mmCIF file of C-alpha atoms in Angstrom:
data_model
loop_
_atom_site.group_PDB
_atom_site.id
_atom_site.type_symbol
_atom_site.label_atom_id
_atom_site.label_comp_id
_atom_site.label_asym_id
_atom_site.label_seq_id
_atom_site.Cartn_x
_atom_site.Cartn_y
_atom_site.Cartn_z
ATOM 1 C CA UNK A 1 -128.798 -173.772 -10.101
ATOM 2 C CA UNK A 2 -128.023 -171.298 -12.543
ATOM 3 C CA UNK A 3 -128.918 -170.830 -16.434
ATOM 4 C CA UNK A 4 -126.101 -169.535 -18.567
ATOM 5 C CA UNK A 5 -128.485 -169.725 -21.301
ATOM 6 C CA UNK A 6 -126.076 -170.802 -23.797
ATOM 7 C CA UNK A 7 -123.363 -169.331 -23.078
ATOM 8 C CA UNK A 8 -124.700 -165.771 -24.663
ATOM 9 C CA UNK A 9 -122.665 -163.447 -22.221
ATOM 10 C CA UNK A 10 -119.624 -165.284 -23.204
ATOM 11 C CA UNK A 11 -117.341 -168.270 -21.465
ATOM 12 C CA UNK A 12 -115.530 -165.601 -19.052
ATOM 13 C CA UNK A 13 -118.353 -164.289 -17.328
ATOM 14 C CA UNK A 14 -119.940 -167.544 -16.894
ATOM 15 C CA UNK A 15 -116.274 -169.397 -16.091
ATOM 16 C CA UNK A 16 -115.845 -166.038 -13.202
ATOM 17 C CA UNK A 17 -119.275 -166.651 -11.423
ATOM 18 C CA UNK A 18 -118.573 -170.138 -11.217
ATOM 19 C CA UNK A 19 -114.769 -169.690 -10.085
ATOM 20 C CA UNK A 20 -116.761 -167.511 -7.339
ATOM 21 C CA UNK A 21 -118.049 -170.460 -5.664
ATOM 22 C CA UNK A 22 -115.199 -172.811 -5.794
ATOM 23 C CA UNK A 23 -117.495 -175.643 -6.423
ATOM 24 C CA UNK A 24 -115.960 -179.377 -6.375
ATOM 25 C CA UNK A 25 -118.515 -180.417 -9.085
ATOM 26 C CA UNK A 26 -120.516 -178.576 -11.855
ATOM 27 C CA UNK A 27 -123.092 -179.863 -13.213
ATOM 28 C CA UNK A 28 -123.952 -179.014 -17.144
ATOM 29 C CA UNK A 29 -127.278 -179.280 -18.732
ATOM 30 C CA UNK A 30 -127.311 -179.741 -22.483
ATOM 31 C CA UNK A 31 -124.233 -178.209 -23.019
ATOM 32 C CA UNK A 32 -123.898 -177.726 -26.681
ATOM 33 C CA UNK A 33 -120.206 -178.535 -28.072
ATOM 34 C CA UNK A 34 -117.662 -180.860 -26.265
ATOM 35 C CA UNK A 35 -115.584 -177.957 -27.657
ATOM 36 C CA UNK A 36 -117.610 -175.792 -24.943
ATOM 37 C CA UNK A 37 -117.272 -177.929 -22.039
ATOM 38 C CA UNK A 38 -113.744 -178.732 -22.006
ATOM 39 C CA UNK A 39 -112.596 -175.122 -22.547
ATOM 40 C CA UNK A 40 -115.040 -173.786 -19.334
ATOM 41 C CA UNK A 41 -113.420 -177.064 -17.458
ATOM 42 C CA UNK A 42 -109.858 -176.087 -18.567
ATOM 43 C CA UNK A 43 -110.514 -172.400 -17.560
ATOM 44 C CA UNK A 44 -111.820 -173.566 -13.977
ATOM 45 C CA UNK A 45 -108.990 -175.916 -13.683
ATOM 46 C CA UNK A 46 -111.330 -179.014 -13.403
ATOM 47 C CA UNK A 47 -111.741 -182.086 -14.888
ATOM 48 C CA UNK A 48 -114.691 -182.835 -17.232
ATOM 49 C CA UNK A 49 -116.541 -185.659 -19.229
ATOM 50 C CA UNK A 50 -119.565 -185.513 -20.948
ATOM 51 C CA UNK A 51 -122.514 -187.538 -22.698
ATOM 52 C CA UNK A 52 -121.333 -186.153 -26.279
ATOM 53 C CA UNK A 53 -121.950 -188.286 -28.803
ATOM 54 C CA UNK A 54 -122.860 -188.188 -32.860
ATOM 55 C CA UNK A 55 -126.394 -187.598 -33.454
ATOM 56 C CA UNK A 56 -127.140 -187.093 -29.569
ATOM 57 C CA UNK A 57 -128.997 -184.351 -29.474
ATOM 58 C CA UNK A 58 -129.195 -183.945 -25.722
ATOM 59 C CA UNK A 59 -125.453 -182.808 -24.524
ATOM 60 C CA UNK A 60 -124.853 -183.280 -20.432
ATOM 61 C CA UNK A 61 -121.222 -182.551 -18.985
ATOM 62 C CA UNK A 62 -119.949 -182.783 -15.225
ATOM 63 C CA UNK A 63 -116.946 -180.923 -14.661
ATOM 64 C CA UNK A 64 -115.061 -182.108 -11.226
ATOM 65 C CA UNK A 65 -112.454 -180.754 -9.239
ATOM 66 C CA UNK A 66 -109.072 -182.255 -10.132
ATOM 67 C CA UNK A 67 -108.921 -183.584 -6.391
ATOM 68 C CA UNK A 68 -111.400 -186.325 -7.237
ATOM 69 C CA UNK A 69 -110.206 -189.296 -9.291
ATOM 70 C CA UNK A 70 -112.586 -190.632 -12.051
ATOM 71 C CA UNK A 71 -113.159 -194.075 -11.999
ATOM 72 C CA UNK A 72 -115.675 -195.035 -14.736
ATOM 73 C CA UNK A 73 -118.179 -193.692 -16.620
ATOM 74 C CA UNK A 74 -120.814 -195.167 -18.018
ATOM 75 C CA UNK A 75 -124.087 -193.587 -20.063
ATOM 76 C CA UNK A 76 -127.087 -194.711 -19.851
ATOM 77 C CA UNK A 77 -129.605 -194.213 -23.596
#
């Protein structure tokens, strides 16, 4: 488990500490933007989907290897 708190030393450095550990999921804890997510997923190579949604204040991604095949999702108020 690891804090990026928000992202303040930038998308690279957190996107390189994570490439480190070649994880096969990562798991993202209020996230801020969609915008956000999907560009650290893209970087990483991995898939991604998220809880964003208008007026949702509380922002959760997973991002998952491209290996693994999503099936459904489905989010839960």
């Amino acid at each position: 488990m690891w804090n990026v708190h928000g992202f303040r030393s930038g998308l690279g450095a957190v996107a390189n500490v994570i490439a480190k550990e070649q994880p096969d999921l990562v798991l993202l804890q209020e996230s801020r933007s969609r915008r956000r997510a999907r560009r650290l997923a893209k970087r990483l190579g991995m898939g991604w989907v998220s809880s964003h949604r208008m007026f949702n204040r509380v922002r959760n991604a997973v991002l998952h290897s491209r290996e693994w095949r999503l099936v459904s999702v489905k989010i839960q108020d």
